[in-house]
Coordinates of C-alpha atoms in Angstrom, one line a residue:
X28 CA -19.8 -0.5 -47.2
X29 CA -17.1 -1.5 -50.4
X30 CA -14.1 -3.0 -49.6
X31 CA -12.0 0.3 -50.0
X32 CA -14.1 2.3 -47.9
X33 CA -13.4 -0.6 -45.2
X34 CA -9.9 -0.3 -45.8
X35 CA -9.9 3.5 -45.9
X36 CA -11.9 3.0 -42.2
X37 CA -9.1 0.6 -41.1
X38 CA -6.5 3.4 -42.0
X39 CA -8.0 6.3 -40.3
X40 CA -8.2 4.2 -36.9
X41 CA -4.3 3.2 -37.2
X42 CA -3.5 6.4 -38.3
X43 CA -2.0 8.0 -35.0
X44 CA -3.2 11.8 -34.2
X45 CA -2.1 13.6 -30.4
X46 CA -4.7 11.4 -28.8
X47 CA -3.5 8.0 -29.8
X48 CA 0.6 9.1 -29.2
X49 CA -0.2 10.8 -25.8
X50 CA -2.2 7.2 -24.5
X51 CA 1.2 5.3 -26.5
X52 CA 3.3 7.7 -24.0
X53 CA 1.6 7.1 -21.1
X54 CA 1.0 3.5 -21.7
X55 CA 5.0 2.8 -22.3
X56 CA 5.4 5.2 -18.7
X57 CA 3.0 3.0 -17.2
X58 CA 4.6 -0.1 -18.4
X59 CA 8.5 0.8 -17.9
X60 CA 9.2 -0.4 -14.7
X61 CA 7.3 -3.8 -14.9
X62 CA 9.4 -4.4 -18.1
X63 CA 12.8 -2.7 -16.8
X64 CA 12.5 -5.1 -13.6
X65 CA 11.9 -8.2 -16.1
X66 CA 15.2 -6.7 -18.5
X67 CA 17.3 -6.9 -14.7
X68 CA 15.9 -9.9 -13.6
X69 CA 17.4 -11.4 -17.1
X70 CA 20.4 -9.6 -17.0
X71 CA 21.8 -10.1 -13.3
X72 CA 25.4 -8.6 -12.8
X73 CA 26.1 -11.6 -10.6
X74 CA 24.3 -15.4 -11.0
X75 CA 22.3 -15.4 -7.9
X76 CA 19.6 -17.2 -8.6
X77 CA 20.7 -20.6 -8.0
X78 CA 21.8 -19.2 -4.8
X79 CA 18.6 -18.0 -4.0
X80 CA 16.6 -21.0 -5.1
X81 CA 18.3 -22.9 -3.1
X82 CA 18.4 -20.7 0.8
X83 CA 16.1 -17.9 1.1
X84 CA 13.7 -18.0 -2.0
X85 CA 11.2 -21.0 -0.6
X86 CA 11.4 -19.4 2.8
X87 CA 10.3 -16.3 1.2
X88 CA 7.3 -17.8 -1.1
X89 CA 6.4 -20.0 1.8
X90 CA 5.7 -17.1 4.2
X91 CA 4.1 -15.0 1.6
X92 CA 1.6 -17.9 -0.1
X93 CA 0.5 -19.0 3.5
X94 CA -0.1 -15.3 4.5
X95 CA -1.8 -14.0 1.0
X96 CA -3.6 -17.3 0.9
X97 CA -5.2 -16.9 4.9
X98 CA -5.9 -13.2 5.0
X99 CA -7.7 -13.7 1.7
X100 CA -9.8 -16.8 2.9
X101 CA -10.2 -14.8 6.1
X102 CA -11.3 -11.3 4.3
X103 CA -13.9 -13.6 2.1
X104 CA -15.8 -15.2 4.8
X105 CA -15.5 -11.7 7.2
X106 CA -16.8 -9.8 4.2
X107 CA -19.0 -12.0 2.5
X108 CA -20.7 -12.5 6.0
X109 CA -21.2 -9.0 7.0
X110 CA -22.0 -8.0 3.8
X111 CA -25.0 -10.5 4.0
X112 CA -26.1 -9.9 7.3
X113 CA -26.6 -5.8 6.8
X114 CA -28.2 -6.6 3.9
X115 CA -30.7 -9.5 4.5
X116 CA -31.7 -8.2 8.1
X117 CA -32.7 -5.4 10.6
X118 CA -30.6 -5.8 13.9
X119 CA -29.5 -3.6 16.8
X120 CA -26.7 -1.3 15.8
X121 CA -27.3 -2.4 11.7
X122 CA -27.4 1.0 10.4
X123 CA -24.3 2.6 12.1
X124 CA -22.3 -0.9 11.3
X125 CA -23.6 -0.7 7.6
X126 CA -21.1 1.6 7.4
X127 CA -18.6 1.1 10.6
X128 CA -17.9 -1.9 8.8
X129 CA -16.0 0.0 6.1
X130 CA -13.7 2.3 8.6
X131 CA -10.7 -0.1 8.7
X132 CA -9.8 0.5 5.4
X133 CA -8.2 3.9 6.9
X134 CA -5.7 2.0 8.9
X135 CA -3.0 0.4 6.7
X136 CA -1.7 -3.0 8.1
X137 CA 1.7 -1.7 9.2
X138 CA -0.2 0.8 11.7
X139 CA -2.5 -1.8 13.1
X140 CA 0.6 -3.9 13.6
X141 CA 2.1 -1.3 16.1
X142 CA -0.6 -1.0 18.0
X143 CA -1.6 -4.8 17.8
X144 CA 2.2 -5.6 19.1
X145 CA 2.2 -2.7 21.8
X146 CA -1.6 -4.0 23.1
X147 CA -0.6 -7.4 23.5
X148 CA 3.9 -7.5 24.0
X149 CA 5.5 -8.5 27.4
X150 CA 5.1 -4.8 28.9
X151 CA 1.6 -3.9 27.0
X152 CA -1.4 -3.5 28.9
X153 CA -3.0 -6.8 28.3
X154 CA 0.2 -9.2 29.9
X155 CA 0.8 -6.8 32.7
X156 CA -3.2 -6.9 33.8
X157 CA -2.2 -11.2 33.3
X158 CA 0.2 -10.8 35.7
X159 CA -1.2 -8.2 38.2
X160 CA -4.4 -10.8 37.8
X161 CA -2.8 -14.0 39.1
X162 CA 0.1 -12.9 40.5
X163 CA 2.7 -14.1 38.0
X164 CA 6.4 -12.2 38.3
X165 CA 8.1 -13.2 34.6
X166 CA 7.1 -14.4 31.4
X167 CA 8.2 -18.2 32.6
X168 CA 5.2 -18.5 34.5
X169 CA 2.9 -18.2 31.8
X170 CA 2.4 -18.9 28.4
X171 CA 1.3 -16.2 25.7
X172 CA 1.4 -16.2 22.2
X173 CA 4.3 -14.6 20.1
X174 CA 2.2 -12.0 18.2
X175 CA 5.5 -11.0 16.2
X176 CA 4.6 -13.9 14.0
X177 CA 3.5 -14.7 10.8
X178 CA -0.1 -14.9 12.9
X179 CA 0.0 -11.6 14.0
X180 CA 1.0 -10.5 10.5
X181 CA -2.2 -12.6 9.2
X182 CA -4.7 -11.2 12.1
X183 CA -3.3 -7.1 11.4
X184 CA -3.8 -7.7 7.4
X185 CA -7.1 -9.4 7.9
X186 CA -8.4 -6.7 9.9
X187 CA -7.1 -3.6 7.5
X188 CA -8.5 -5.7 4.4
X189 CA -11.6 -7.3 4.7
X190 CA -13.3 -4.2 4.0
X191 CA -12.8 -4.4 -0.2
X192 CA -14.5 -7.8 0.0
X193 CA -17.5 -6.2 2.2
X194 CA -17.9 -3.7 0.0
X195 CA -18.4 -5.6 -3.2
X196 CA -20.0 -8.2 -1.8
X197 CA -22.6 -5.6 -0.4
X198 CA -23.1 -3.8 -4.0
X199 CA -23.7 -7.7 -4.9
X200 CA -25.7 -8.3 -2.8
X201 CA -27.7 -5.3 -2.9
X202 CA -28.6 -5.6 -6.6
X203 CA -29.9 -9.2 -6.2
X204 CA -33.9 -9.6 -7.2
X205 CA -35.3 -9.7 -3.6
X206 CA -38.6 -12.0 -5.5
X207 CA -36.4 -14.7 -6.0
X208 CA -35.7 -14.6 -2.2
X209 CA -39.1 -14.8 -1.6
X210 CA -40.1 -17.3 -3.9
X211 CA -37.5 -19.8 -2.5
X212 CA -38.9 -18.6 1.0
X213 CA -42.7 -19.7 0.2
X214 CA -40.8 -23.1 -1.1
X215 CA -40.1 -23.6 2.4
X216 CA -36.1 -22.7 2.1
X217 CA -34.4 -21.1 4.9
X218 CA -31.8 -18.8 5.7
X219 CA -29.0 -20.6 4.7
X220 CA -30.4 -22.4 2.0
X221 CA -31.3 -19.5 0.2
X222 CA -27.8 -17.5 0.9
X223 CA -25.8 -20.7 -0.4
X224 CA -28.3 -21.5 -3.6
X225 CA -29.4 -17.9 -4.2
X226 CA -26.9 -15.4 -2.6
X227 CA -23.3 -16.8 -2.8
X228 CA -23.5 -17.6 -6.6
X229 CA -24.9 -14.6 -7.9
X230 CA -22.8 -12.5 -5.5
X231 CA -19.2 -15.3 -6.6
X232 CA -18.2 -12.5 -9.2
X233 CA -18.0 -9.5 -6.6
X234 CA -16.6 -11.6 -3.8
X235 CA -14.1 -12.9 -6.3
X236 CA -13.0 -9.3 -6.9
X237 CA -12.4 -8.5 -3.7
X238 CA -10.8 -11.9 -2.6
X239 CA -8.3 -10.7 -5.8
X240 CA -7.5 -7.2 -4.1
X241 CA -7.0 -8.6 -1.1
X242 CA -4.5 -11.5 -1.7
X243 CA -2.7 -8.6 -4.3
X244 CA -2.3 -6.0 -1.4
X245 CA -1.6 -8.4 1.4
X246 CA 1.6 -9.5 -0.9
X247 CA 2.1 -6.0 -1.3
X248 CA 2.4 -5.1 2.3
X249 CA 6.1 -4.4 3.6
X250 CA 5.7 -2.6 6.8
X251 CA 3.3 -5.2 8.8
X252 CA 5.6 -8.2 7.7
X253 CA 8.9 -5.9 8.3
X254 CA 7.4 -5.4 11.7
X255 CA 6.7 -8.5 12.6
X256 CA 9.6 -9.9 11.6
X257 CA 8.5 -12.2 8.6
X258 CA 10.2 -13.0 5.7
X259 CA 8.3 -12.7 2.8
X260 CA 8.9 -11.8 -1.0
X261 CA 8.5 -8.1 -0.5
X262 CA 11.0 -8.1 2.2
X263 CA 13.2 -10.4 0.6
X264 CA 13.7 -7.6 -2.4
X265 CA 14.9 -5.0 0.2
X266 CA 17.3 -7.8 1.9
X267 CA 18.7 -8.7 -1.1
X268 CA 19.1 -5.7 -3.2
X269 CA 19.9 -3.1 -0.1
X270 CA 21.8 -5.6 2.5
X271 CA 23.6 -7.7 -0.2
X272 CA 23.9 -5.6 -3.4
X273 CA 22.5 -7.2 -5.7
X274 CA 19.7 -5.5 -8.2
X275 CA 19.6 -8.3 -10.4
X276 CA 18.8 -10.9 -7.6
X277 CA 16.3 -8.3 -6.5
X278 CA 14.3 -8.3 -9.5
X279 CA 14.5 -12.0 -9.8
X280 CA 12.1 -11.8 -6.6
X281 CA 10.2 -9.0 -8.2
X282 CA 9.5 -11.4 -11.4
X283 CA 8.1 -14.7 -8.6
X284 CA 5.8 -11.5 -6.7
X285 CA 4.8 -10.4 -10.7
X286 CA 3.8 -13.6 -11.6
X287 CA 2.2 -14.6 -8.4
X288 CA 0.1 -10.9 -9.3
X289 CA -0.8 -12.1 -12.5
X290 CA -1.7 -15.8 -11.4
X291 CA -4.3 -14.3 -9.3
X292 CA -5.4 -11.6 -12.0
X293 CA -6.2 -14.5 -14.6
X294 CA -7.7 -16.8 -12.2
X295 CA -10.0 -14.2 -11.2
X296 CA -10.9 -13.1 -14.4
X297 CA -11.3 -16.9 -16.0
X298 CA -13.3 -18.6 -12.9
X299 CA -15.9 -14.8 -14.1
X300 CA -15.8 -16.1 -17.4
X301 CA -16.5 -19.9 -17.2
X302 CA -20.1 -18.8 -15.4
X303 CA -22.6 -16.3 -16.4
X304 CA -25.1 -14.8 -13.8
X305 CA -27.6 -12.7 -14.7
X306 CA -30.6 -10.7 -12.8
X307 CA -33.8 -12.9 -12.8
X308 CA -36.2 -10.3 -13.2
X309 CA -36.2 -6.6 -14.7
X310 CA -37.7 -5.1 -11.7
X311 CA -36.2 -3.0 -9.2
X312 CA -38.0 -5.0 -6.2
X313 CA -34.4 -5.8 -4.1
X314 CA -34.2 -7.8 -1.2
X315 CA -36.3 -6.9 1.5
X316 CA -34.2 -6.8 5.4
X317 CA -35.6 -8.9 7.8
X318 CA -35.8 -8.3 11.6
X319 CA -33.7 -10.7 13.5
X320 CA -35.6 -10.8 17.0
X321 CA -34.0 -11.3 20.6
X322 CA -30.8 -13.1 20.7
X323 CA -30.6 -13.6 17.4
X324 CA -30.4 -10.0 16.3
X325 CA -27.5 -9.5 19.3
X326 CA -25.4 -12.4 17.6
X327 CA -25.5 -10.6 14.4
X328 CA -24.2 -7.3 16.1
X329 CA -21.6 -8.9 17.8
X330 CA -20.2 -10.5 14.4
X331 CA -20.4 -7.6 12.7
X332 CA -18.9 -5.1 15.4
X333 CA -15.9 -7.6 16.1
X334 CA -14.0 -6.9 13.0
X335 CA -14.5 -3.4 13.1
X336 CA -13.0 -3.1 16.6
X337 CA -10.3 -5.6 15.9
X338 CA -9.8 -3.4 12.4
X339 CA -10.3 0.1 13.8
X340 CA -11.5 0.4 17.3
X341 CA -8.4 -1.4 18.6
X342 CA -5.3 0.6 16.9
X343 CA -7.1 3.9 16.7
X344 CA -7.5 3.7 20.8
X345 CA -3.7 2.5 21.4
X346 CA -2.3 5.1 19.0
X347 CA -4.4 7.8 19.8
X348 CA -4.0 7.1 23.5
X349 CA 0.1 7.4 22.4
X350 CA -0.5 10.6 20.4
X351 CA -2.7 12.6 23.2
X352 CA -0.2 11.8 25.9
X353 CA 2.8 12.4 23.6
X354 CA 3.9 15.8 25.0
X355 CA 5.6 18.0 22.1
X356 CA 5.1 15.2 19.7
X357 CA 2.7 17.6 17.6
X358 CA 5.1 20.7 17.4
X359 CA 8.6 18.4 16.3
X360 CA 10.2 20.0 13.0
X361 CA 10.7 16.3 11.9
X362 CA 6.7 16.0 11.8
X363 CA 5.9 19.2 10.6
X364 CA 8.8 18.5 7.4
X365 CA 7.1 15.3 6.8
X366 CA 3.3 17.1 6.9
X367 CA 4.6 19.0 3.9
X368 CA 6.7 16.7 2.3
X369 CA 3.5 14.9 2.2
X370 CA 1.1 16.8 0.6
X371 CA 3.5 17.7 -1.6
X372 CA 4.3 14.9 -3.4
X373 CA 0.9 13.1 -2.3
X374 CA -0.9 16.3 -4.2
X375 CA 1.4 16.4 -7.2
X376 CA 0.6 12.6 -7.4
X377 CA -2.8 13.0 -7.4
X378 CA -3.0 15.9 -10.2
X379 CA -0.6 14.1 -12.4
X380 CA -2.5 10.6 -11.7
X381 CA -5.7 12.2 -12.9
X382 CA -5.1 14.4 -15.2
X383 CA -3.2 11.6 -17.2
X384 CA -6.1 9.6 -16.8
X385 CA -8.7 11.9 -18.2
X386 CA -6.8 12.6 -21.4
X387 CA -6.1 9.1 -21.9
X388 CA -10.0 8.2 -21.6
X389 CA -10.9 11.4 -22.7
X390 CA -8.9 10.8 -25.9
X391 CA -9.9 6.8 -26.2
X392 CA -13.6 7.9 -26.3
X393 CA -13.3 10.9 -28.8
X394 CA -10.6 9.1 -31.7
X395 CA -12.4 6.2 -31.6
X396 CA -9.0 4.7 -32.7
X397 CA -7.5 1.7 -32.1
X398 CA -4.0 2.6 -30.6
X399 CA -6.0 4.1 -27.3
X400 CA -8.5 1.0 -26.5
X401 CA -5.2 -1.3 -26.9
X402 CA -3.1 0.3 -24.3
X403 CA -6.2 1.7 -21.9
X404 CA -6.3 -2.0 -20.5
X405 CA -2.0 -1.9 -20.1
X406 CA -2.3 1.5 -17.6
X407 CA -4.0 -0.7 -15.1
X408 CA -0.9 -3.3 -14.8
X409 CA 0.4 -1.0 -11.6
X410 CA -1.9 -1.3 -9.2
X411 CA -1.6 -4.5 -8.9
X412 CA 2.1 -4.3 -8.7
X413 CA 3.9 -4.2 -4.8
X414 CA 5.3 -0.6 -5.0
X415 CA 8.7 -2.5 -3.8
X416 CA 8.5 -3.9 -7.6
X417 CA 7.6 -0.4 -9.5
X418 CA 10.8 1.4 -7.1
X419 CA 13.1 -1.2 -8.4
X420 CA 11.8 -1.2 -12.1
X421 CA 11.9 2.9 -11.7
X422 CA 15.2 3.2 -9.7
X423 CA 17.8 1.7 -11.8
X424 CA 16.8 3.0 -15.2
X425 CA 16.1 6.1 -13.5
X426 CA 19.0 6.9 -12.1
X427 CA 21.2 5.8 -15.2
X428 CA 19.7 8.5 -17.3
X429 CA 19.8 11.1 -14.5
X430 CA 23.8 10.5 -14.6
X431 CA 23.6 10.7 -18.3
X432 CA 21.6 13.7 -18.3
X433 CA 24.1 15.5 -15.5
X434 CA 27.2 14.4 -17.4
X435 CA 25.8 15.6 -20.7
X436 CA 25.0 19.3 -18.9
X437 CA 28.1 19.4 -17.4
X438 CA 30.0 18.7 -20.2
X439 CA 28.2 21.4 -22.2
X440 CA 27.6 24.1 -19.3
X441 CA 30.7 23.2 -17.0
X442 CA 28.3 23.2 -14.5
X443 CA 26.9 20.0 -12.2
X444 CA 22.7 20.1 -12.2
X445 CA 23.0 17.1 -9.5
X446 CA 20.8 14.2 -10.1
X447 CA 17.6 16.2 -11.7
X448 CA 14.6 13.3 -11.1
X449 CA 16.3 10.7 -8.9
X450 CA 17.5 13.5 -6.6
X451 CA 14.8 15.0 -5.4
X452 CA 10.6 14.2 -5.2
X453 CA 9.9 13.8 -8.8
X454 CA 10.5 9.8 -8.5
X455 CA 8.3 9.4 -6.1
X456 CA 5.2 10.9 -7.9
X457 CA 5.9 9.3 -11.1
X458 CA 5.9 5.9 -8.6
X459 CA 2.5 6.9 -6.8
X460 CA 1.3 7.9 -10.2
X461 CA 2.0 4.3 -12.2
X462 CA 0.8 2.4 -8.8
X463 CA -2.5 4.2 -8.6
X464 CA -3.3 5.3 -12.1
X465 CA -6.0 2.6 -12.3
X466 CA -8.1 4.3 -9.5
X467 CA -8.0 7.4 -11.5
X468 CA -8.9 5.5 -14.6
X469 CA -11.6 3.8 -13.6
X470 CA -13.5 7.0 -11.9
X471 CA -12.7 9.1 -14.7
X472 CA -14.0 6.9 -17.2
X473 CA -17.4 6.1 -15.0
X474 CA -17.5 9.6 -14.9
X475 CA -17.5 10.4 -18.9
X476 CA -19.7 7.3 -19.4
X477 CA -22.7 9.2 -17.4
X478 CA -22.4 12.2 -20.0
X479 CA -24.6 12.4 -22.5
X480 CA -23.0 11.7 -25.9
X481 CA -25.2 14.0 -27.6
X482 CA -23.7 17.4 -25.1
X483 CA -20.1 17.1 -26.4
X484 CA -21.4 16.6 -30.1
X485 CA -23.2 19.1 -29.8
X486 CA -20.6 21.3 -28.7
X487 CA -18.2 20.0 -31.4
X488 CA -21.1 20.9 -33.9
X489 CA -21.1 24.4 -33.0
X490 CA -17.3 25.0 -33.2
X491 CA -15.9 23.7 -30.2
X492 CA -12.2 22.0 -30.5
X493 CA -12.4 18.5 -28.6
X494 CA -10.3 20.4 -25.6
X495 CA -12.9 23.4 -25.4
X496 CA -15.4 20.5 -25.4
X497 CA -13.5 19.1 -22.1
X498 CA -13.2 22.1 -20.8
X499 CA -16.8 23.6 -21.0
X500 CA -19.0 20.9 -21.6
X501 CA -17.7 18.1 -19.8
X502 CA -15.5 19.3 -17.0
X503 CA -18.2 20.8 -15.4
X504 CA -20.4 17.9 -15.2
X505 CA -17.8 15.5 -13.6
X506 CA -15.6 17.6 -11.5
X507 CA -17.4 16.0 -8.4
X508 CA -15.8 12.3 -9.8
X509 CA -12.4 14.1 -10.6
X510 CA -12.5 15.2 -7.0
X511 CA -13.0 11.9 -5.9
X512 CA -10.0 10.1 -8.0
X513 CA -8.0 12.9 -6.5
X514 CA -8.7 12.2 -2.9
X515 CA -8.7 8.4 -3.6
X516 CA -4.8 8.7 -5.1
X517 CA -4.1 11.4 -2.8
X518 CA -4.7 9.4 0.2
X519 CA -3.2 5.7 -1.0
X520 CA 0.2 7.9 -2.0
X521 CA 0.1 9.2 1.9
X522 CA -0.5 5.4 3.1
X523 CA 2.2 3.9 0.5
X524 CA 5.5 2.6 2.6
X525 CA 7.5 0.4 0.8
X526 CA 7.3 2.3 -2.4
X527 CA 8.4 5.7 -0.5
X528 CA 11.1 3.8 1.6
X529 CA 13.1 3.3 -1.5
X530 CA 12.5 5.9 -3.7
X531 CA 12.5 9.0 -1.7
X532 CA 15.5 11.4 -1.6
X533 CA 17.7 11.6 1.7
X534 CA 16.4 13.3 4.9
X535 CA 13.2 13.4 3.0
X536 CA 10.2 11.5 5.2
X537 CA 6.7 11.2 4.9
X538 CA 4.3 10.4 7.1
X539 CA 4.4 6.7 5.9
X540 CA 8.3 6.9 6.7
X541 CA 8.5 8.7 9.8
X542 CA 5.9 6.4 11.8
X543 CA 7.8 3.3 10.2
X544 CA 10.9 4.9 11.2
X545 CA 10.0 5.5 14.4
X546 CA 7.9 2.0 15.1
X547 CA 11.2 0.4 14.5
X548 CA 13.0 1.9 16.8
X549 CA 10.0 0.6 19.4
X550 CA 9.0 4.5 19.7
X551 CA 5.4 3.7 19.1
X552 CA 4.6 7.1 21.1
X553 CA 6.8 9.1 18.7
X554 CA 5.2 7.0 15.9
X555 CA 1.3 7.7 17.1
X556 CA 1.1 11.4 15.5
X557 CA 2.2 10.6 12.2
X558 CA 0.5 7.8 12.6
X559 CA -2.8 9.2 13.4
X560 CA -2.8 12.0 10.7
X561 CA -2.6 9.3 8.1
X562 CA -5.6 7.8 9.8
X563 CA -7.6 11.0 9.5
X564 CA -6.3 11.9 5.9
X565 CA -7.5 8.0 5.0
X566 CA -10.9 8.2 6.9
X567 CA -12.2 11.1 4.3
X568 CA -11.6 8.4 1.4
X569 CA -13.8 6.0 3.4
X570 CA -16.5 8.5 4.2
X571 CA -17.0 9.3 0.5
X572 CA -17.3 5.0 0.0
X573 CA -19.5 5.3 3.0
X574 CA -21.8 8.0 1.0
X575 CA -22.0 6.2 -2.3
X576 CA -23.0 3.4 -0.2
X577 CA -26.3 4.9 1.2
X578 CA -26.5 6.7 -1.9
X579 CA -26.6 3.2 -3.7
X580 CA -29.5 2.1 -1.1

């Protein structure tokens, strides 16, 4: 190739056409509130952060590094463990908890704390059998642990979490060459030997994944911590910006929980990049279970089963028990209003989430141009930011224009429009749509990546535009994916809380909301319905994970 037809190459891939400008627009969407929180946190109406630095900040950190540091230690050795176990060996119970294991993820951490604090408070069932038991007449005569403590926020979290680190760590498990297993088993190596010179370090990359996701949600979490009573970072921004007043001060906080974020991010990605693993042999021999006999094969059940009742046995039974004895709970308008609200802007999140997503991949993989493979790596920034950090970025800025836009109407109409996108839902999907765009991402682009290259070429050979080519060729074959991405963001919007706390309109509640709402007023048996329906929306994004997984075996 000459030098000018290099250059004339280099041209057409900077050249922008619709693809490249619509993955620049929903890049700099993406992106807007992560860099409007940094343009506050640098522009504070009022010096606070000496203030901040110097009371509540390293109370703040404190709580949140111990927490985010514990549950993900915790989550790692629960995970990694299990994952080995239901992979390595046959026990009783092993192909029910191979996938048991996974149910927790439908209970988000602020749920399991109401039922964890109801279970075990001064009136809950467990202290009132104590003192029924031995006779005891006030909480003087005995002592029992505060579980509104940063503790109990670590034990709820763990349990609700674990499962993303069980899950890779299974898939890393699972594709492992079972013959070096059994070479280093005619060597004379045992069980453990071969997990911690074998297993662990081809599996490190997976577990490290998951270990990521963990510590990045559990410093997301507001409604556990809120509960509980902990101040952490996530809390701190609504103390601070709704109690005192203070936006700037707020996204100060915001900027520590970013760059805590994107501590773990690199560290994750670097300590994957300073080792290599590779597969050891080309064949598809995997490891091969074996039986665990007599008491042996019990132990394993019981370590497996225990975080799946502490996880999801424990506050599906005291909530449902709430929600079945709740009379009229079920028929309130303030539920049914909430149902709705709910699916409507859970739904509207989900088909704006995904269909971004596909014509930003879409569009990367048929330009070929630069612009798109530059930002595609940007979109994912949200997920790992709390949603207490995209409302503030989104809020402010937001609402600005919003009074710019209504004054500028007015002014030409004489007549008020009322705040047009701050006012009513519309925030709140563009909030679940930046915070979950990478799920949407990533399926759609597995998705396209199992089409054939040569189908859409040859569609665009006989005539097709690239959209008839989406449409006809390609739409078809991955609808069952797009499905997927569209109950995956559906159901995270329904379980978001803090995000949804700020951001939505006035008398406007969700499910999230109302059993929040309601838990903090110690109404757990008001809370139980709403609670139970996010439960059951949640548990049909698990039971697709559940089906890959034996699909994957």
């Amino acid at each position: 190739m000459t030098d000018q037809n290099a250059r004339t190459l280099r041209r057409l891939r900077l050249r922008p056409d619709v693809w490249s400008v619509g993955a620049a627009v929903i890049a700099a969407l993406v992106l807007m509130p992560i860099l409007s929180v940094a343009w506050i946190a640098l522009h504070p109406t009022a010096p606070i952060w000496g203030h901040l630095v110097s009371t509540t900040l390293p109370r703040y950190l404190t709580n949140s590094v111990v927490i985010m540091l514990s549950v993900g230690a915790l989550s790692a050795a629960i995970g990694t463990g299990a994952a080995w176990l239901v992979v390595s060996y046959r026990f009783p119970g092993v192909r029910w908890l191979r996938w048991m294991l996974l149910f927790p993820l439908a209970v988000p951490g602020y749920l399991g704390a109401y039922a964890l604090v109801d279970f075990l408070e001064y009136a809950g069932p467990v202290q009132t059998a104590l003192r029924e038991a031995f006779g005891w007449t006030s909480a003087r005569d005995y002592f029992f642990p505060d579980i509104r403590s940063r503790y109990g926020a670590i034990f709820v979290l763990t349990g609700s979490l674990y499962p993303y680190v069980y899950l890779l760590a299974t898939a890393g498990f699972r594709e492992q060459s079972g013959r070096a297993h059994d070479v280093a088993r005619a060597l004379g190596a045992g069980p453990w030997r071969r997990f911690r010179t074998i297993a662990l370090p081809l599996a490190r990359p997976a577990i490290a994944a998951g270990t990521a996701i963990v510590m990045m949600e559990t410093v997301n979490d507001f409604g556990a911590v809120d509960f509980f009573g902990v101040q952490t970072l996530t809390t701190g921004i609504f103390s601070v910006w709704l109690e005192a007043g203070n936006a700037g001060g707020a996204a100060q906080i915001a900027c520590v929980i970013l760059a805590m974020i994107l501590a773990l991010v690199a560290i994750e990605k670097a300590s994957r990049r300073r080792v290599r693993f590779h597969r050891m042999t080309r064949g598809e021999h995997r490891i091969e279970p074996q039986d665990l006999p007599g008491v042996r094969g019990w132990i394993a059940t019981v370590a497996c089963a225990l975080p799946f009742l502490a996880g999801f046995v424990l506050p599906v039974a005291v909530l449902g028990q709430h929600a079945l004895t709740q009379e009229g709970g079920w028929i309130t308008p303030g539920l049914a209003r909430a149902v709705l609200n709910t699916f409507v802007v859970g739904g509207g999140a989900a088909v704006v989430t995904v269909t971004a997503a596909l014509f930003l991949v879409y569009g990367m993989r048929l330009s070929g141009r630069t612009l798109p493979m530059v930002v595609l790596p940007a979109t994912t920034i949200g997920y790992a930011a709390p949603g207490a950090v995209l409302a503030l970025g989104l809020l402010i800025p937001l609402a600005a224009f919003d009074n710019a836009l209504a004054d500028g109407i007015l002014a030409l109409t004489g007549r008020d429009p009322g705040l047009l996108l701050t006012g009513g839902a519309t925030v709140l999907i563009y909030a679940y749509a930046v915070r979950f765009f990478a799920i949407a991402q990533g399926a759609t682009d597995a998705a396209l990546g199992r089409v054939s290259p040569s189908l859409p070429l040859a569609a665009r050979t006989l005539g097709r535009s690239p959209g008839g080519t989406l449409r006809a060729v390609q739409m078809p074959l991955i609808r069952g994916s797009v499905a997927t991405a569209l109950l995956l963001v559906f159901v995270d919007a329904v379980k978001e809380l803090p995000a949804t706390l700020l951001l939505r309109p006035f008398n406007f509640d969700t499910l999230a909301t109302r059993a929040h709402e309601q838990a903090s007023l110690e109404k757990i048996a008001e809370a139980a319905p709403p609670a139970m329906l996010i439960i059951a929306a949640s548990l049909a994004a698990v039971a697709f994970v559940a089906r890959d997984m034996v699909r994957a075996r």
